[in-house]
Coordinates of C-alpha atoms in Angstrom, one line a residue:
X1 CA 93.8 130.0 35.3
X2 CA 94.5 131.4 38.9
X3 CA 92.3 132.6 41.5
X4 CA 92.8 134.1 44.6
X5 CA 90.0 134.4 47.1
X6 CA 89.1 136.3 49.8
X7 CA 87.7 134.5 53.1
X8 CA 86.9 135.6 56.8
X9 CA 86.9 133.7 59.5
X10 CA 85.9 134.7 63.3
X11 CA 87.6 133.5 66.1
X12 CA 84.6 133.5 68.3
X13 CA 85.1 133.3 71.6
X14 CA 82.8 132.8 75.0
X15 CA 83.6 132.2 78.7
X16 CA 86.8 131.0 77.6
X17 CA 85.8 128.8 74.9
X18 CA 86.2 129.1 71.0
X19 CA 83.7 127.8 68.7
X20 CA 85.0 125.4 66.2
X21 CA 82.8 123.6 62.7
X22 CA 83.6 120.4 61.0
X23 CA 82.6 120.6 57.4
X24 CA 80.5 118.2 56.6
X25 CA 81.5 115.0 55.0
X26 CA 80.2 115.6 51.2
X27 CA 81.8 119.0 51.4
X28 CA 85.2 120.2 50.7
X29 CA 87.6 119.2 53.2
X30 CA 84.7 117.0 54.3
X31 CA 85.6 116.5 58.3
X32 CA 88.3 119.2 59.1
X33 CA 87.5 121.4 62.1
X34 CA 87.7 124.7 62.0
X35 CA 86.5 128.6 62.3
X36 CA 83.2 129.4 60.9
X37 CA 83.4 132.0 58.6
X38 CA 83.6 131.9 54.2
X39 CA 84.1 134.3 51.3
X40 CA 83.8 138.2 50.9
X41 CA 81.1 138.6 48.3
X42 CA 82.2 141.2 45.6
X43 CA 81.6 144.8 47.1
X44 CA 81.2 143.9 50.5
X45 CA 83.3 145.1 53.4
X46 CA 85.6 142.1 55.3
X47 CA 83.5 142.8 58.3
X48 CA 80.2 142.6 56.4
X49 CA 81.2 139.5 54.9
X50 CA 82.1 137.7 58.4
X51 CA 78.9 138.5 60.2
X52 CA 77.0 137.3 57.4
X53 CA 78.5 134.1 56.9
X54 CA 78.9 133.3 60.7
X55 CA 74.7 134.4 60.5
X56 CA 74.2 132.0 57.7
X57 CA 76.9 129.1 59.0
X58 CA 75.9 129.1 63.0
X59 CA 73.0 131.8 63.5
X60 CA 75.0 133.5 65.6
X61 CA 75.1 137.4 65.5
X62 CA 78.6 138.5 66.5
X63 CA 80.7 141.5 66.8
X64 CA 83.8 141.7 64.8
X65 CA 86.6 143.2 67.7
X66 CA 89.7 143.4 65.8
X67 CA 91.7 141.8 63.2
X68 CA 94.2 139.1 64.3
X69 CA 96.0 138.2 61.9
X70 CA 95.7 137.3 58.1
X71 CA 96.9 134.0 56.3
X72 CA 97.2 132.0 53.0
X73 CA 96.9 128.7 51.8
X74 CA 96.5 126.8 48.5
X75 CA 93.6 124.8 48.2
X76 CA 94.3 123.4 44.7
X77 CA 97.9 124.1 42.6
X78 CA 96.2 126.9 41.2
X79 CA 93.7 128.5 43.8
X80 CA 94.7 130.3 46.9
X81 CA 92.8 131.6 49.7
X82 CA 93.6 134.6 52.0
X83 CA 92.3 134.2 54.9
X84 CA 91.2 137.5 57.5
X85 CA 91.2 136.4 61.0
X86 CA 88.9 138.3 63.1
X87 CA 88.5 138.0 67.1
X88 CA 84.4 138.0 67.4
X89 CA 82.4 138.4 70.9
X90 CA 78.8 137.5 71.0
X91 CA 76.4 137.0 74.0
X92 CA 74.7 133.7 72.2
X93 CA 75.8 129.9 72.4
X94 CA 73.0 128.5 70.5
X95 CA 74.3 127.4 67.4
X96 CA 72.0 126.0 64.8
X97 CA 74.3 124.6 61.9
X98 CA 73.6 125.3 57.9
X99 CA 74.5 122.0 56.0
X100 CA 77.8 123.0 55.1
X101 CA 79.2 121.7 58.9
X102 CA 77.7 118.7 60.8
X103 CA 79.0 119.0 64.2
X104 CA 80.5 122.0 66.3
X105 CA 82.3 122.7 69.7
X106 CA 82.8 125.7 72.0
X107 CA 86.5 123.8 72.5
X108 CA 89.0 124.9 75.1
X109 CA 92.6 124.7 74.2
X110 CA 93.0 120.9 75.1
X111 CA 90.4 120.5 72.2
X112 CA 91.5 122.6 69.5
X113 CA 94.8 121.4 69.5
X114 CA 93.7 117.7 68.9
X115 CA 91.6 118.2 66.6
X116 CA 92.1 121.3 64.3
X117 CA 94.1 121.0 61.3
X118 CA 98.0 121.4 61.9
X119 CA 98.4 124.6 59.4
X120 CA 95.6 126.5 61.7
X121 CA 97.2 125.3 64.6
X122 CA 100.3 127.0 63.3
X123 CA 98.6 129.8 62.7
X124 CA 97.1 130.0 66.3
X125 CA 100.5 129.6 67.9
X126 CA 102.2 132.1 65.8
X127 CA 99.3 134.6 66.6
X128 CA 98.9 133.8 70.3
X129 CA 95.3 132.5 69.9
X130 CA 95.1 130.6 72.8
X131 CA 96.4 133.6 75.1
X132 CA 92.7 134.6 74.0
X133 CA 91.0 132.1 76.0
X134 CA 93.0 132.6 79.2
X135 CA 91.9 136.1 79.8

């Protein structure tokens, strides 16, 4: 059986800095870095979704902007996630992590690009993320 699920992810950013999570090591993908953000409950609107999640994932309350861009990747032969990119502001750099990440990073460019897996990287360049940062 195939499933396809929806996810949001915010691309948070403040005084030039994104905010990046590593899932935590018993978790899927145990020790990648990347965007908080997770799955759009049944019902809910993408936006709804993403400022929950980043709530539940960081405690931060941000503002969805805009959509950047949206994405897909397999996860498993038979499971693919697409993935809504959305450019988030907030005024508050006080994360408090839920268990699903163990470690995050308002990361300038330097950063992200050692450390964030090579298909979001991808993904960043082909959507000028990083031209973000420099504004």
């Amino acid at each position: 059986m195939t499933a396809i699920v929806p996810a949001v992810k915010g691309i948070i950013i403040h005084e030039q800095r994104l905010l990046i999570v590593r899932r935590a090591a018993a978790d899927f993908g145990g020790g990648t870095w990347e965007c908080p953000g997770g799955k759009i409950d049944f019902g809910e609107l993408p936006v709804d979704s993403l400022i929950r999640e980043i709530k539940e994932e960081t405690q931060l309350t941000v503002t969805p902007k805009h959509l950047l861009y949206a994405s897909s990747f397999l996860t498993h032969p038979n499971r693919q996630i697409i993935l809504l990119m959305y450019v988030c502001a907030t005024n508050q750099t006080d994360v408090q992590l839920s268990a699903e990440h163990d470690a995050y990073l308002w990361a300038d460019e330097t950063t992200i690009r050692q450390v964030i897996a090579p298909n979001i990287l991808a993904d960043f360049e082909r959507h000028d993320v990083f031209s973000l940062l420099h504004h």
